[in-house]
GROMACS .gro file of C-alpha atoms in nm:
model
  398
    1MET     CA    1  -1.459  -5.167  -7.819
    2PRO     CA    2  -1.567  -5.166  -7.453
    3LYS     CA    3  -1.618  -4.839  -7.270
    4LEU     CA    4  -1.391  -4.843  -6.967
    5ASN     CA    5  -1.447  -4.692  -6.626
    6GLU     CA    6  -1.249  -4.375  -6.683
    7ASN     CA    7  -1.285  -4.277  -6.318
    8TYR     CA    8  -0.968  -4.481  -6.267
    9LEU     CA    9  -0.785  -4.198  -6.441
   10ASN     CA   10  -0.864  -3.980  -6.138
   11LEU     CA   11  -0.678  -4.214  -5.900
   12THR     CA   12  -0.311  -4.178  -5.813
   13GLU     CA   13  -0.095  -4.408  -6.024
   14ASN     CA   14  -0.004  -4.637  -5.736
   15TYR     CA   15  -0.183  -4.737  -5.418
   16LEU     CA   16   0.001  -4.579  -5.121
   17PHE     CA   17   0.152  -4.898  -4.983
   18SER     CA   18   0.249  -5.021  -5.329
   19GLU     CA   19   0.453  -4.704  -5.378
   20ILE     CA   20   0.619  -4.754  -5.039
   21ALA     CA   21   0.706  -5.114  -5.130
   22HIS     CA   22   0.852  -4.997  -5.462
   23ARG     CA   23   1.079  -4.740  -5.296
   24VAL     CA   24   1.194  -4.983  -5.027
   25ASN     CA   25   1.267  -5.257  -5.282
   26THR     CA   26   1.469  -5.015  -5.491
   27TYR     CA   27   1.672  -4.913  -5.185
   28THR     CA   28   1.736  -5.268  -5.061
   29LYS     CA   29   1.854  -5.385  -5.404
   30ALA     CA   30   2.102  -5.098  -5.412
   31ASN     CA   31   2.206  -5.152  -5.048
   32PRO     CA   32   2.191  -5.527  -4.977
   33ASP     CA   33   2.416  -5.489  -4.672
   34LYS     CA   34   2.177  -5.250  -4.493
   35LYS     CA   35   1.917  -5.386  -4.253
   36VAL     CA   36   1.585  -5.210  -4.312
   37ILE     CA   37   1.339  -5.191  -4.020
   38ARG     CA   38   0.978  -5.165  -4.131
   39LEU     CA   39   0.749  -4.952  -3.916
   40GLY     CA   40   0.531  -4.850  -4.208
   41ILE     CA   41   0.260  -5.088  -4.321
   42GLY     CA   42   0.038  -5.212  -4.041
   43ASP     CA   43   0.141  -5.577  -4.065
   44VAL     CA   44   0.186  -5.782  -3.751
   45THR     CA   45   0.491  -5.988  -3.652
   46LEU     CA   46   0.378  -6.210  -3.364
   47PRO     CA   47   0.244  -6.559  -3.448
   48LEU     CA   48  -0.116  -6.664  -3.409
   49GLY     CA   49  -0.219  -6.778  -3.062
   50SER     CA   50  -0.201  -7.149  -2.980
   51GLU     CA   51  -0.579  -7.170  -2.935
   52VAL     CA   52  -0.630  -7.040  -3.289
   53ILE     CA   53  -0.366  -7.277  -3.426
   54THR     CA   54  -0.533  -7.575  -3.257
   55GLN     CA   55  -0.867  -7.491  -3.413
   56LEU     CA   56  -0.714  -7.433  -3.756
   57HIS     CA   57  -0.572  -7.785  -3.735
   58GLU     CA   58  -0.910  -7.918  -3.623
   59GLY     CA   59  -1.064  -7.751  -3.925
   60VAL     CA   60  -0.814  -7.923  -4.153
   61ASN     CA   61  -0.887  -8.256  -3.987
   62ASP     CA   62  -1.260  -8.206  -4.047
   63LEU     CA   63  -1.195  -8.183  -4.419
   64ALA     CA   64  -1.016  -8.520  -4.412
   65SER     CA   65  -1.327  -8.714  -4.310
   66VAL     CA   66  -1.645  -8.786  -4.503
   67GLN     CA   67  -1.849  -8.734  -4.186
   68THR     CA   68  -1.716  -8.384  -4.117
   69PHE     CA   69  -1.618  -8.262  -4.463
   70LYS     CA   70  -1.733  -7.911  -4.560
   71GLY     CA   71  -1.775  -7.777  -4.911
   72TYR     CA   72  -1.941  -7.447  -4.990
   73GLY     CA   73  -2.040  -7.271  -4.671
   74PRO     CA   74  -2.295  -6.997  -4.610
   75GLU     CA   75  -2.177  -6.673  -4.774
   76GLN     CA   76  -2.254  -6.471  -4.461
   77GLY     CA   77  -2.043  -6.706  -4.247
   78TYR     CA   78  -2.094  -7.017  -4.035
   79ALA     CA   79  -2.336  -6.984  -3.746
   80PHE     CA   80  -2.073  -7.087  -3.489
   81LEU     CA   81  -1.856  -6.784  -3.576
   82ARG     CA   82  -2.140  -6.535  -3.606
   83GLU     CA   83  -2.273  -6.642  -3.267
   84ALA     CA   84  -1.925  -6.614  -3.114
   85ILE     CA   85  -1.911  -6.255  -3.239
   86THR     CA   86  -2.253  -6.168  -3.097
   87ASN     CA   87  -2.137  -6.304  -2.760
   88TYR     CA   88  -1.825  -6.085  -2.783
   89TYR     CA   89  -2.043  -5.779  -2.836
   90GLN     CA   90  -2.268  -5.886  -2.551
   91LYS     CA   91  -1.969  -5.892  -2.315
   92ASN     CA   92  -1.913  -5.529  -2.411
   93GLY     CA   93  -2.275  -5.445  -2.335
   94ILE     CA   94  -2.398  -5.437  -2.694
   95SER     CA   95  -2.680  -5.654  -2.828
   96ILE     CA   96  -2.669  -5.762  -3.192
   97CYS     CA   97  -2.827  -6.058  -3.372
   98ALA     CA   98  -2.630  -6.332  -3.547
   99ASP     CA   99  -2.807  -6.257  -3.877
  100GLU     CA  100  -2.671  -5.901  -3.861
  101VAL     CA  101  -2.314  -6.038  -3.870
  102PHE     CA  102  -2.148  -6.103  -4.206
  103ILE     CA  103  -1.810  -6.277  -4.217
  104SER     CA  104  -1.560  -6.152  -4.475
  105ASP     CA  105  -1.192  -6.169  -4.567
  106GLY     CA  106  -1.125  -5.836  -4.394
  107ALA     CA  107  -1.246  -5.484  -4.327
  108LYS     CA  108  -1.060  -5.343  -4.628
  109SER     CA  109  -1.271  -5.547  -4.868
  110ASP     CA  110  -1.600  -5.466  -4.700
  111THR     CA  111  -1.540  -5.091  -4.663
  112GLY     CA  112  -1.485  -5.086  -5.037
  113ASN     CA  113  -1.754  -5.333  -5.140
  114ILE     CA  114  -2.026  -5.171  -4.928
  115THR     CA  115  -2.049  -4.896  -5.191
  116ASP     CA  116  -2.236  -5.149  -5.409
  117LEU     CA  117  -2.545  -5.077  -5.196
  118PHE     CA  118  -2.552  -4.706  -5.268
  119ASP     CA  119  -2.635  -4.501  -5.575
  120LYS     CA  120  -2.356  -4.300  -5.738
  121ASP     CA  121  -2.546  -3.976  -5.668
  122ASN     CA  122  -2.488  -3.999  -5.295
  123ILE     CA  123  -2.271  -3.731  -5.133
  124VAL     CA  124  -1.986  -3.881  -4.933
  125LEU     CA  125  -1.826  -3.716  -4.629
  126ILE     CA  126  -1.470  -3.832  -4.560
  127PRO     CA  127  -1.211  -3.702  -4.311
  128ASP     CA  128  -0.869  -3.591  -4.432
  129PRO     CA  129  -0.623  -3.751  -4.357
  130VAL     CA  130  -0.786  -4.090  -4.405
  131TYR     CA  131  -0.731  -4.455  -4.499
  132PRO     CA  132  -0.701  -4.436  -4.882
  133VAL     CA  133  -0.954  -4.714  -4.953
  134TYR     CA  134  -1.247  -4.494  -4.850
  135VAL     CA  135  -1.152  -4.230  -5.104
  136ASP     CA  136  -1.038  -4.451  -5.390
  137THR     CA  137  -1.344  -4.678  -5.395
  138ASN     CA  138  -1.580  -4.381  -5.412
  139MET     CA  139  -1.369  -4.214  -5.679
  140MET     CA  140  -1.401  -4.532  -5.884
  141ASP     CA  141  -1.778  -4.475  -5.881
  142ALA     CA  142  -1.749  -4.098  -5.939
  143ARG     CA  143  -1.935  -4.003  -5.622
  144LYS     CA  144  -1.910  -3.649  -5.495
  145ILE     CA  145  -1.672  -3.641  -5.199
  146ILE     CA  146  -1.669  -3.367  -4.938
  147TYR     CA  147  -1.361  -3.367  -4.718
  148MET     CA  148  -1.366  -3.261  -4.356
  149ASP     CA  149  -1.039  -3.140  -4.213
  150ALA     CA  150  -0.882  -3.346  -3.937
  151THR     CA  151  -0.613  -3.124  -3.789
  152VAL     CA  152  -0.411  -3.057  -3.477
  153GLU     CA  153  -0.670  -2.793  -3.383
  154ASN     CA  154  -0.957  -3.044  -3.363
  155HIS     CA  155  -0.732  -3.323  -3.232
  156PHE     CA  156  -0.779  -3.505  -3.565
  157LEU     CA  157  -1.143  -3.571  -3.473
  158PRO     CA  158  -1.361  -3.364  -3.708
  159MET     CA  159  -1.719  -3.308  -3.597
  160PRO     CA  160  -2.033  -3.263  -3.809
  161ASP     CA  161  -2.106  -2.932  -3.974
  162PRO     CA  162  -2.485  -2.865  -3.963
  163TYR     CA  163  -2.456  -2.661  -4.285
  164ILE     CA  164  -2.318  -2.954  -4.485
  165HIS     CA  165  -2.540  -3.237  -4.605
  166ALA     CA  166  -2.399  -3.584  -4.661
  167ASP     CA  167  -2.556  -3.922  -4.739
  168LEU     CA  168  -2.261  -4.145  -4.650
  169ILE     CA  169  -2.014  -4.069  -4.369
  170TYR     CA  170  -1.685  -4.252  -4.314
  171LEU     CA  171  -1.554  -4.260  -3.958
  172CYS     CA  172  -1.263  -4.463  -3.824
  173SER     CA  173  -1.199  -4.483  -3.450
  174PRO     CA  174  -0.934  -4.541  -3.328
  175ASN     CA  175  -0.825  -4.366  -3.640
  176ASN     CA  176  -0.591  -4.479  -3.911
  177PRO     CA  177  -0.355  -4.296  -3.956
  178THR     CA  178  -0.372  -4.045  -3.669
  179GLY     CA  179  -0.447  -4.272  -3.372
  180ALA     CA  180  -0.724  -4.040  -3.248
  181ALA     CA  181  -1.035  -4.195  -3.089
  182TYR     CA  182  -1.384  -4.050  -3.060
  183THR     CA  183  -1.556  -4.021  -2.722
  184CYS     CA  184  -1.913  -4.129  -2.660
  185GLU     CA  185  -2.029  -3.768  -2.658
  186GLN     CA  186  -1.864  -3.701  -2.992
  187LEU     CA  187  -2.017  -4.010  -3.150
  188LYS     CA  188  -2.358  -3.907  -3.016
  189GLU     CA  189  -2.323  -3.588  -3.219
  190TRP     CA  190  -2.242  -3.790  -3.529
  191VAL     CA  191  -2.538  -4.022  -3.476
  192SER     CA  192  -2.769  -3.722  -3.432
  193TYR     CA  193  -2.630  -3.566  -3.750
  194ALA     CA  194  -2.680  -3.891  -3.945
  195LEU     CA  195  -3.038  -3.930  -3.824
  196GLU     CA  196  -3.121  -3.568  -3.911
  197ASN     CA  197  -2.973  -3.606  -4.259
  198HIS     CA  198  -3.107  -3.959  -4.318
  199ALA     CA  199  -2.745  -4.058  -4.371
  200ILE     CA  200  -2.546  -4.375  -4.309
  201ILE     CA  201  -2.228  -4.383  -4.099
  202LEU     CA  202  -1.976  -4.634  -4.230
  203TYR     CA  203  -1.782  -4.697  -3.912
  204ASP     CA  204  -1.443  -4.866  -3.929
  205SER     CA  205  -1.369  -5.025  -3.592
  206ALA     CA  206  -1.071  -5.234  -3.699
  207TYR     CA  207  -0.854  -5.115  -3.408
  208GLU     CA  208  -1.106  -5.131  -3.124
  209CYS     CA  209  -0.897  -5.392  -2.944
  210PHE     CA  210  -0.630  -5.128  -2.872
  211ILE     CA  211  -0.863  -4.910  -2.666
  212THR     CA  212  -0.755  -4.918  -2.303
  213ASP     CA  213  -0.950  -4.612  -2.187
  214LYS     CA  214  -1.275  -4.764  -2.058
  215THR     CA  215  -1.462  -4.437  -2.115
  216LEU     CA  216  -1.410  -4.467  -2.493
  217PRO     CA  217  -1.658  -4.668  -2.702
  218ARG     CA  218  -1.529  -4.979  -2.878
  219SER     CA  219  -1.828  -4.988  -3.111
  220ILE     CA  220  -2.057  -4.724  -3.255
  221PHE     CA  221  -2.346  -4.940  -3.140
  222ALA     CA  222  -2.261  -4.835  -2.786
  223ILE     CA  223  -2.440  -4.513  -2.888
  224GLU     CA  224  -2.818  -4.505  -2.860
  225GLN     CA  225  -3.001  -4.519  -3.196
  226ALA     CA  226  -2.680  -4.594  -3.388
  227LYS     CA  227  -2.842  -4.909  -3.529
  228LYS     CA  228  -3.075  -4.681  -3.723
  229CYS     CA  229  -2.790  -4.509  -3.906
  230ALA     CA  230  -2.464  -4.707  -3.891
  231ILE     CA  231  -2.282  -5.006  -4.037
  232GLU     CA  232  -1.974  -5.129  -3.851
  233PHE     CA  233  -1.666  -5.292  -4.003
  234CYS     CA  234  -1.432  -5.502  -3.789
  235SER     CA  235  -1.120  -5.706  -3.850
  236LEU     CA  236  -0.919  -5.982  -3.687
  237SER     CA  237  -0.601  -5.860  -3.860
  238LYS     CA  238  -0.482  -5.658  -3.562
  239THR     CA  239  -0.700  -5.816  -3.292
  240ALA     CA  240  -0.564  -6.166  -3.353
  241GLY     CA  241  -0.286  -6.135  -3.609
  242PHE     CA  242  -0.494  -6.245  -3.907
  243THR     CA  243  -0.322  -6.020  -4.162
  244GLY     CA  244  -0.212  -6.329  -4.356
  245THR     CA  245  -0.502  -6.549  -4.256
  246ARG     CA  246  -0.770  -6.297  -4.363
  247CYS     CA  247  -1.092  -6.274  -4.167
  248GLY     CA  248  -1.315  -5.987  -4.062
  249TYR     CA  249  -1.681  -5.913  -4.014
  250THR     CA  250  -1.937  -5.644  -4.084
  251ILE     CA  251  -2.242  -5.562  -3.873
  252VAL     CA  252  -2.545  -5.448  -4.076
  253PRO     CA  253  -2.838  -5.381  -3.838
  254LYS     CA  254  -3.186  -5.484  -3.947
  255GLU     CA  255  -3.312  -5.140  -3.842
  256LEU     CA  256  -3.147  -4.988  -4.151
  257ASN     CA  257  -3.451  -4.950  -4.376
  258PHE     CA  258  -3.504  -4.681  -4.639
  259PRO     CA  259  -3.771  -4.615  -4.903
  260SER     CA  260  -3.690  -4.681  -5.269
  261SER     CA  261  -3.776  -4.429  -5.541
  262ASP     CA  262  -4.109  -4.608  -5.601
  263GLY     CA  263  -4.198  -4.621  -5.231
  264ARG     CA  264  -4.099  -4.979  -5.154
  265ASN     CA  265  -3.901  -5.058  -4.840
  266LEU     CA  266  -3.534  -5.150  -4.882
  267SER     CA  267  -3.341  -5.322  -4.604
  268LEU     CA  268  -2.963  -5.272  -4.613
  269ASN     CA  269  -2.924  -5.599  -4.423
  270THR     CA  270  -3.117  -5.785  -4.694
  271MET     CA  271  -2.936  -5.601  -4.972
  272TRP     CA  272  -2.592  -5.679  -4.827
  273LYS     CA  273  -2.684  -6.046  -4.792
  274ARG     CA  274  -2.800  -6.046  -5.154
  275ARG     CA  275  -2.480  -5.876  -5.263
  276GLN     CA  276  -2.261  -6.123  -5.075
  277THR     CA  277  -2.446  -6.431  -5.203
  278THR     CA  278  -2.393  -6.304  -5.557
  279LYS     CA  279  -2.033  -6.178  -5.541
  280PHE     CA  280  -1.871  -6.365  -5.252
  281ASN     CA  281  -1.837  -6.736  -5.179
  282GLY     CA  282  -1.749  -6.690  -4.815
  283VAL     CA  283  -1.441  -6.734  -4.597
  284SER     CA  284  -1.305  -7.088  -4.578
  285TYR     CA  285  -1.431  -7.321  -4.307
  286ILE     CA  286  -1.077  -7.371  -4.176
  287ILE     CA  287  -1.020  -6.998  -4.127
  288GLN     CA  288  -1.358  -6.956  -3.960
  289ARG     CA  289  -1.273  -7.233  -3.714
  290GLY     CA  290  -0.961  -7.041  -3.619
  291ALA     CA  291  -1.154  -6.712  -3.603
  292ALA     CA  292  -1.411  -6.859  -3.366
  293ALA     CA  293  -1.127  -6.958  -3.132
  294VAL     CA  294  -1.030  -6.591  -3.109
  295PHE     CA  295  -1.351  -6.522  -2.917
  296SER     CA  296  -1.306  -6.802  -2.663
  297ALA     CA  297  -1.183  -6.707  -2.316
  298LYS     CA  298  -0.841  -6.858  -2.385
  299GLY     CA  299  -0.825  -6.710  -2.734
  300LEU     CA  300  -0.906  -6.359  -2.615
  301ALA     CA  301  -0.646  -6.384  -2.339
  302GLN     CA  302  -0.379  -6.480  -2.592
  303CYS     CA  303  -0.482  -6.195  -2.822
  304GLU     CA  304  -0.461  -5.951  -2.533
  305GLU     CA  305  -0.103  -6.061  -2.463
  306ASN     CA  306  -0.003  -5.985  -2.822
  307ILE     CA  307  -0.181  -5.649  -2.811
  308LYS     CA  308   0.007  -5.558  -2.491
  309TYR     CA  309   0.330  -5.644  -2.670
  310TYR     CA  310   0.251  -5.399  -2.951
  311GLN     CA  311   0.139  -5.138  -2.699
  312GLU     CA  312   0.484  -5.159  -2.538
  313ASN     CA  313   0.636  -5.087  -2.880
  314ALA     CA  314   0.407  -4.786  -2.918
  315LYS     CA  315   0.526  -4.658  -2.581
  316MET     CA  316   0.892  -4.695  -2.686
  317ILE     CA  317   0.828  -4.493  -3.001
  318SER     CA  318   0.635  -4.227  -2.810
  319ILE     CA  319   0.913  -4.189  -2.551
  320GLU     CA  320   1.175  -4.139  -2.823
  321LEU     CA  321   0.965  -3.883  -3.011
  322GLU     CA  322   0.898  -3.692  -2.690
  323LYS     CA  323   1.268  -3.702  -2.601
  324LYS     CA  324   1.355  -3.546  -2.937
  325GLY     CA  325   1.083  -3.282  -2.913
  326PHE     CA  326   0.862  -3.415  -3.191
  327ARG     CA  327   0.493  -3.327  -3.160
  328TYR     CA  328   0.312  -3.659  -3.187
  329PHE     CA  329  -0.036  -3.808  -3.155
  330GLY     CA  330  -0.171  -4.160  -3.102
  331GLY     CA  331   0.029  -4.438  -2.945
  332VAL     CA  332  -0.237  -4.475  -2.674
  333ASN     CA  333  -0.562  -4.655  -2.760
  334SER     CA  334  -0.404  -4.708  -3.102
  335PRO     CA  335  -0.118  -4.900  -3.266
  336TYR     CA  336  -0.024  -4.593  -3.470
  337ILE     CA  337   0.196  -4.296  -3.383
  338TRP     CA  338   0.139  -3.985  -3.595
  339PHE     CA  339   0.396  -3.706  -3.573
  340GLU     CA  340   0.506  -3.387  -3.743
  341CYS     CA  341   0.801  -3.416  -3.980
  342PRO     CA  342   1.105  -3.223  -3.855
  343ASN     CA  343   1.211  -2.893  -4.008
  344GLN     CA  344   0.883  -2.856  -4.200
  345MET     CA  345   0.986  -3.139  -4.432
  346ASP     CA  346   0.743  -3.281  -4.686
  347SER     CA  347   0.638  -3.630  -4.574
  348TRP     CA  348   0.769  -3.809  -4.885
  349ASP     CA  349   1.100  -3.626  -4.851
  350PHE     CA  350   1.113  -3.732  -4.488
  351PHE     CA  351   1.031  -4.091  -4.593
  352ASP     CA  352   1.334  -4.094  -4.823
  353TYR     CA  353   1.551  -3.921  -4.561
  354LEU     CA  354   1.462  -4.176  -4.292
  355LEU     CA  355   1.509  -4.470  -4.528
  356ASN     CA  356   1.844  -4.352  -4.663
  357ASN     CA  357   1.994  -4.234  -4.335
  358ALA     CA  358   1.849  -4.468  -4.075
  359GLN     CA  359   1.703  -4.755  -4.283
  360ILE     CA  360   1.364  -4.707  -4.116
  361VAL     CA  361   1.043  -4.738  -4.317
  362GLY     CA  362   0.739  -4.538  -4.212
  363THR     CA  363   0.433  -4.408  -4.396
  364PRO     CA  364   0.423  -4.056  -4.544
  365GLY     CA  365   0.122  -3.862  -4.421
  366ALA     CA  366   0.065  -3.718  -4.768
  367GLY     CA  367  -0.055  -4.063  -4.873
  368PHE     CA  368  -0.356  -4.015  -4.645
  369GLY     CA  369  -0.457  -3.670  -4.775
  370LYS     CA  370  -0.352  -3.305  -4.794
  371ASN     CA  371  -0.370  -3.257  -4.417
  372GLY     CA  372  -0.107  -3.527  -4.378
  373GLN     CA  373   0.142  -3.349  -4.601
  374ARG     CA  374   0.385  -3.269  -4.318
  375PHE     CA  375   0.307  -3.566  -4.094
  376PHE     CA  376   0.442  -3.919  -4.072
  377ARG     CA  377   0.305  -4.246  -3.935
  378LEU     CA  378   0.494  -4.519  -3.753
  379THR     CA  379   0.338  -4.847  -3.644
  380SER     CA  380   0.399  -5.057  -3.336
  381PHE     CA  381   0.373  -5.394  -3.509
  382ASN     CA  382   0.738  -5.491  -3.540
  383THR     CA  383   0.932  -5.689  -3.278
  384HIS     CA  384   1.062  -5.537  -2.955
  385GLU     CA  385   1.417  -5.586  -3.078
  386ASN     CA  386   1.358  -5.408  -3.408
  387THR     CA  387   1.161  -5.129  -3.245
  388ILE     CA  388   1.439  -5.069  -2.993
  389GLU     CA  389   1.697  -5.067  -3.273
  390ALA     CA  390   1.486  -4.828  -3.481
  391MET     CA  391   1.456  -4.586  -3.191
  392LYS     CA  392   1.834  -4.599  -3.135
  393ARG     CA  393   1.878  -4.503  -3.499
  394MET     CA  394   1.628  -4.219  -3.458
  395ASP     CA  395   1.817  -4.104  -3.150
  396ASN     CA  396   2.145  -4.095  -3.342
  397LEU     CA  397   1.989  -3.929  -3.646
  398PHE     CA  398   1.825  -3.639  -3.466
   0.00000   0.00000   0.00000
């Protein structure tokens, strides 16, 4: 009989968004005449840009010819896409090398899979509330997790505690679920802490495209010496609407070198490449052709138009919450709006209340941690029409 990984017993029975889907499906089956508006899961609604579509078709055409056919590609991604990403960083004043870029099927996968590089004895520092994947993947490996409180008092941006030691640090900015974004000065403190503790910052930058405040960093590598202590995860899901197409990338600097227990040098860049070549066959050529188009001048312009569309939705939601006297956060520099549940309601109770009385689906803050117990998250990724209708329902309900 095999010995199973009993750490799975420590996880909640259902992944957060699976539980939401279950409750919504139950409601819609019982109420087929009710139109449900989904402002919960961070899925996009606008189609891919025409430049991306053109290149996806070109990729398909390439596979129809012997001269241009592609089979297995490089696990770390095709050079044309990795170079397009380095040029994108360069435009933002950040220098990275193409062989530090690893193409994946999304930031969710990589933020979980990166734990393969680290021993189970590492101490992990994770904010609360937080994207559940960070917690669950480390619980699967039975690592010790220390939670740092993200609260109204610290604007949901916890800072390092010099009396706490950690080996791995998860940061997400702009943050999911709270919408808060770290400043350069705040990230400098985190980089200093990581260097002093010989720790690694696992930095989720999936929502950097929503930053409009030019004083805020769009990458942790905008901070001096961050390449000595940070890995960055990025995604095209929100930047370019690739939630169904699946493509992201991870930056693993070559400066990340640490001694092994027997004194040999270990490079995280080399280790990640070895991990990917063993466990991952790479993103399809067709998808990478489309992803490369994202970083063209025309592709970026089309992505920016879609992002502006979602930002208008965020503004609509923020205006309605302010009108009703809800205390809220995010909505600027972020596609998420995080607000306090009315009347001290528990977030799952409020989820059911909103679904049953206004047919609006959001995300209960409790699913992100104990500090989210009385908070709720709405997203700006639906259509203008549905967002307007949802806010009318909110207006009538409260």
